[in-house]
């Protein structure tokens, strides 16, 4: 068989929100108006992941490799979002999770999130 292998997920960014479709048929979706926190997860040898969370700790995990200018441009609509902070966290040599943005009116606490 020729051609590129099927990717493990697709990410769609619209004016309304972001959606990730996995190869197994599962879907994660979050409306931009519901985003209260943006995290960056880095691990040596792995793709960087952006995690968007809502007030209930539900969210959408977006691999950096699946992002484009549309995704980054849309993040800038979040109040006081700092694209430089996002890029610094994503390019960090340290493994871990960094909260790069939080809503001016966030919930009291958000749970840790497992990601793929």
PDB file of C-alpha atoms in Angstrom:
ATOM      1  CA  UNK A   1       0.000   0.000   0.000  1.00  0.00           C
ATOM      2  CA  UNK A   2       1.356   3.422  -0.903  1.00  0.00           C
ATOM      3  CA  UNK A   3       0.806   6.841   0.625  1.00  0.00           C
ATOM      4  CA  UNK A   4       0.997   8.346   4.061  1.00  0.00           C
ATOM      5  CA  UNK A   5      -0.147   6.364   7.092  1.00  0.00           C
ATOM      6  CA  UNK A   6      -3.414   7.443   8.698  1.00  0.00           C
ATOM      7  CA  UNK A   7      -2.717  10.000  11.460  1.00  0.00           C
ATOM      8  CA  UNK A   8      -3.885   9.128  14.974  1.00  0.00           C
ATOM      9  CA  UNK A   9      -6.020  12.273  15.160  1.00  0.00           C
ATOM     10  CA  UNK A  10      -7.276  15.333  13.350  1.00  0.00           C
ATOM     11  CA  UNK A  11      -7.738  18.783  14.867  1.00  0.00           C
ATOM     12  CA  UNK A  12     -10.272  21.280  13.540  1.00  0.00           C
ATOM     13  CA  UNK A  13     -10.235  24.916  14.603  1.00  0.00           C
ATOM     14  CA  UNK A  14     -13.206  27.162  13.914  1.00  0.00           C
ATOM     15  CA  UNK A  15     -14.467  30.497  15.188  1.00  0.00           C
ATOM     16  CA  UNK A  16     -16.681  28.535  17.583  1.00  0.00           C
ATOM     17  CA  UNK A  17     -14.104  26.182  19.067  1.00  0.00           C
ATOM     18  CA  UNK A  18     -11.591  23.398  18.657  1.00  0.00           C
ATOM     19  CA  UNK A  19     -12.309  19.717  18.036  1.00  0.00           C
ATOM     20  CA  UNK A  20      -9.969  16.719  18.014  1.00  0.00           C
ATOM     21  CA  UNK A  21     -11.090  13.510  16.299  1.00  0.00           C
ATOM     22  CA  UNK A  22      -9.152  10.376  17.267  1.00  0.00           C
ATOM     23  CA  UNK A  23      -8.597   7.365  15.010  1.00  0.00           C
ATOM     24  CA  UNK A  24     -10.689   5.232  17.406  1.00  0.00           C
ATOM     25  CA  UNK A  25     -13.709   7.475  16.742  1.00  0.00           C
ATOM     26  CA  UNK A  26     -13.634   9.384  20.025  1.00  0.00           C
ATOM     27  CA  UNK A  27     -13.903  13.158  19.946  1.00  0.00           C
ATOM     28  CA  UNK A  28     -12.837  15.990  22.256  1.00  0.00           C
ATOM     29  CA  UNK A  29     -14.356  19.412  21.641  1.00  0.00           C
ATOM     30  CA  UNK A  30     -14.408  22.740  23.445  1.00  0.00           C
ATOM     31  CA  UNK A  31     -16.038  26.039  22.549  1.00  0.00           C
ATOM     32  CA  UNK A  32     -13.698  29.038  22.791  1.00  0.00           C
ATOM     33  CA  UNK A  33     -16.160  30.798  25.090  1.00  0.00           C
ATOM     34  CA  UNK A  34     -15.812  27.909  27.584  1.00  0.00           C
ATOM     35  CA  UNK A  35     -11.987  27.911  27.750  1.00  0.00           C
ATOM     36  CA  UNK A  36     -10.784  28.954  31.219  1.00  0.00           C
ATOM     37  CA  UNK A  37      -7.225  27.600  31.146  1.00  0.00           C
ATOM     38  CA  UNK A  38      -4.503  26.755  28.636  1.00  0.00           C
ATOM     39  CA  UNK A  39      -1.678  24.400  29.621  1.00  0.00           C
ATOM     40  CA  UNK A  40       1.440  23.290  27.762  1.00  0.00           C
ATOM     41  CA  UNK A  41       2.744  19.763  28.334  1.00  0.00           C
ATOM     42  CA  UNK A  42       6.293  18.880  27.302  1.00  0.00           C
ATOM     43  CA  UNK A  43       8.049  15.508  27.469  1.00  0.00           C
ATOM     44  CA  UNK A  44      11.444  14.611  26.066  1.00  0.00           C
ATOM     45  CA  UNK A  45      11.121  12.950  22.687  1.00  0.00           C
ATOM     46  CA  UNK A  46       7.349  13.543  22.528  1.00  0.00           C
ATOM     47  CA  UNK A  47       5.189  16.092  20.739  1.00  0.00           C
ATOM     48  CA  UNK A  48       4.273  19.159  22.771  1.00  0.00           C
ATOM     49  CA  UNK A  49       0.584  19.252  23.723  1.00  0.00           C
ATOM     50  CA  UNK A  50      -1.654  22.243  24.338  1.00  0.00           C
ATOM     51  CA  UNK A  51      -4.480  21.479  26.755  1.00  0.00           C
ATOM     52  CA  UNK A  52      -7.579  23.667  26.719  1.00  0.00           C
ATOM     53  CA  UNK A  53      -9.841  23.260  29.761  1.00  0.00           C
ATOM     54  CA  UNK A  54     -13.335  24.382  30.705  1.00  0.00           C
ATOM     55  CA  UNK A  55     -14.691  25.116  34.209  1.00  0.00           C
ATOM     56  CA  UNK A  56     -15.371  21.430  34.856  1.00  0.00           C
ATOM     57  CA  UNK A  57     -11.842  20.349  33.944  1.00  0.00           C
ATOM     58  CA  UNK A  58     -13.058  18.862  30.663  1.00  0.00           C
ATOM     59  CA  UNK A  59     -11.136  19.837  27.605  1.00  0.00           C
ATOM     60  CA  UNK A  60      -9.352  19.221  24.408  1.00  0.00           C
ATOM     61  CA  UNK A  61      -5.741  18.097  23.979  1.00  0.00           C
ATOM     62  CA  UNK A  62      -4.127  19.564  20.879  1.00  0.00           C
ATOM     63  CA  UNK A  63      -0.742  18.268  19.693  1.00  0.00           C
ATOM     64  CA  UNK A  64       1.581  21.061  18.608  1.00  0.00           C
ATOM     65  CA  UNK A  65       2.190  19.166  15.369  1.00  0.00           C
ATOM     66  CA  UNK A  66      -1.529  19.538  14.570  1.00  0.00           C
ATOM     67  CA  UNK A  67      -1.649  23.308  15.070  1.00  0.00           C
ATOM     68  CA  UNK A  68      -1.418  26.014  12.485  1.00  0.00           C
ATOM     69  CA  UNK A  69      -1.636  29.802  12.308  1.00  0.00           C
ATOM     70  CA  UNK A  70      -5.434  29.623  12.725  1.00  0.00           C
ATOM     71  CA  UNK A  71      -5.131  27.908  16.120  1.00  0.00           C
ATOM     72  CA  UNK A  72      -2.495  30.356  17.369  1.00  0.00           C
ATOM     73  CA  UNK A  73      -4.413  33.356  16.049  1.00  0.00           C
ATOM     74  CA  UNK A  74      -7.575  32.197  17.798  1.00  0.00           C
ATOM     75  CA  UNK A  75      -5.772  31.816  21.130  1.00  0.00           C
ATOM     76  CA  UNK A  76      -4.911  35.511  20.943  1.00  0.00           C
ATOM     77  CA  UNK A  77      -8.621  36.322  21.332  1.00  0.00           C
ATOM     78  CA  UNK A  78      -8.514  35.000  24.899  1.00  0.00           C
ATOM     79  CA  UNK A  79      -8.274  38.006  27.275  1.00  0.00           C
ATOM     80  CA  UNK A  80      -4.621  39.024  27.779  1.00  0.00           C
ATOM     81  CA  UNK A  81      -3.318  35.836  26.147  1.00  0.00           C
ATOM     82  CA  UNK A  82       0.482  35.980  25.765  1.00  0.00           C
ATOM     83  CA  UNK A  83       1.664  34.092  22.673  1.00  0.00           C
ATOM     84  CA  UNK A  84       5.304  34.580  23.733  1.00  0.00           C
ATOM     85  CA  UNK A  85       4.616  32.790  27.044  1.00  0.00           C
ATOM     86  CA  UNK A  86       3.012  29.916  25.111  1.00  0.00           C
ATOM     87  CA  UNK A  87       6.025  29.626  22.795  1.00  0.00           C
ATOM     88  CA  UNK A  88       8.517  29.772  25.679  1.00  0.00           C
ATOM     89  CA  UNK A  89       6.686  26.969  27.497  1.00  0.00           C
ATOM     90  CA  UNK A  90       6.418  24.871  24.329  1.00  0.00           C
ATOM     91  CA  UNK A  91      10.117  25.295  23.525  1.00  0.00           C
ATOM     92  CA  UNK A  92      11.224  24.562  27.090  1.00  0.00           C
ATOM     93  CA  UNK A  93      13.831  21.858  27.568  1.00  0.00           C
ATOM     94  CA  UNK A  94      12.122  20.855  30.829  1.00  0.00           C
ATOM     95  CA  UNK A  95       9.514  18.119  30.990  1.00  0.00           C
ATOM     96  CA  UNK A  96       6.305  19.094  32.694  1.00  0.00           C
ATOM     97  CA  UNK A  97       3.082  21.054  32.627  1.00  0.00           C
ATOM     98  CA  UNK A  98       2.913  24.856  32.529  1.00  0.00           C
ATOM     99  CA  UNK A  99      -0.248  26.908  32.840  1.00  0.00           C
ATOM    100  CA  UNK A 100       0.259  29.637  30.246  1.00  0.00           C
ATOM    101  CA  UNK A 101      -3.138  31.310  30.530  1.00  0.00           C
ATOM    102  CA  UNK A 102      -6.007  31.381  32.979  1.00  0.00           C
ATOM    103  CA  UNK A 103      -9.323  33.175  32.644  1.00  0.00           C
ATOM    104  CA  UNK A 104      -9.664  36.371  34.673  1.00  0.00           C
ATOM    105  CA  UNK A 105     -12.560  34.563  36.423  1.00  0.00           C
ATOM    106  CA  UNK A 106     -11.347  30.941  36.705  1.00  0.00           C
ATOM    107  CA  UNK A 107     -12.948  28.222  38.815  1.00  0.00           C
ATOM    108  CA  UNK A 108     -11.386  27.625  42.223  1.00  0.00           C
ATOM    109  CA  UNK A 109      -9.409  24.593  41.075  1.00  0.00           C
ATOM    110  CA  UNK A 110      -9.015  22.504  37.962  1.00  0.00           C
ATOM    111  CA  UNK A 111      -8.057  18.829  38.151  1.00  0.00           C
ATOM    112  CA  UNK A 112      -4.943  17.352  36.626  1.00  0.00           C
ATOM    113  CA  UNK A 113      -5.668  15.984  33.177  1.00  0.00           C
ATOM    114  CA  UNK A 114      -4.380  12.783  31.622  1.00  0.00           C
ATOM    115  CA  UNK A 115      -3.488  13.135  27.957  1.00  0.00           C
ATOM    116  CA  UNK A 116      -2.516  10.889  25.090  1.00  0.00           C
TER     117      UNK A 116
END
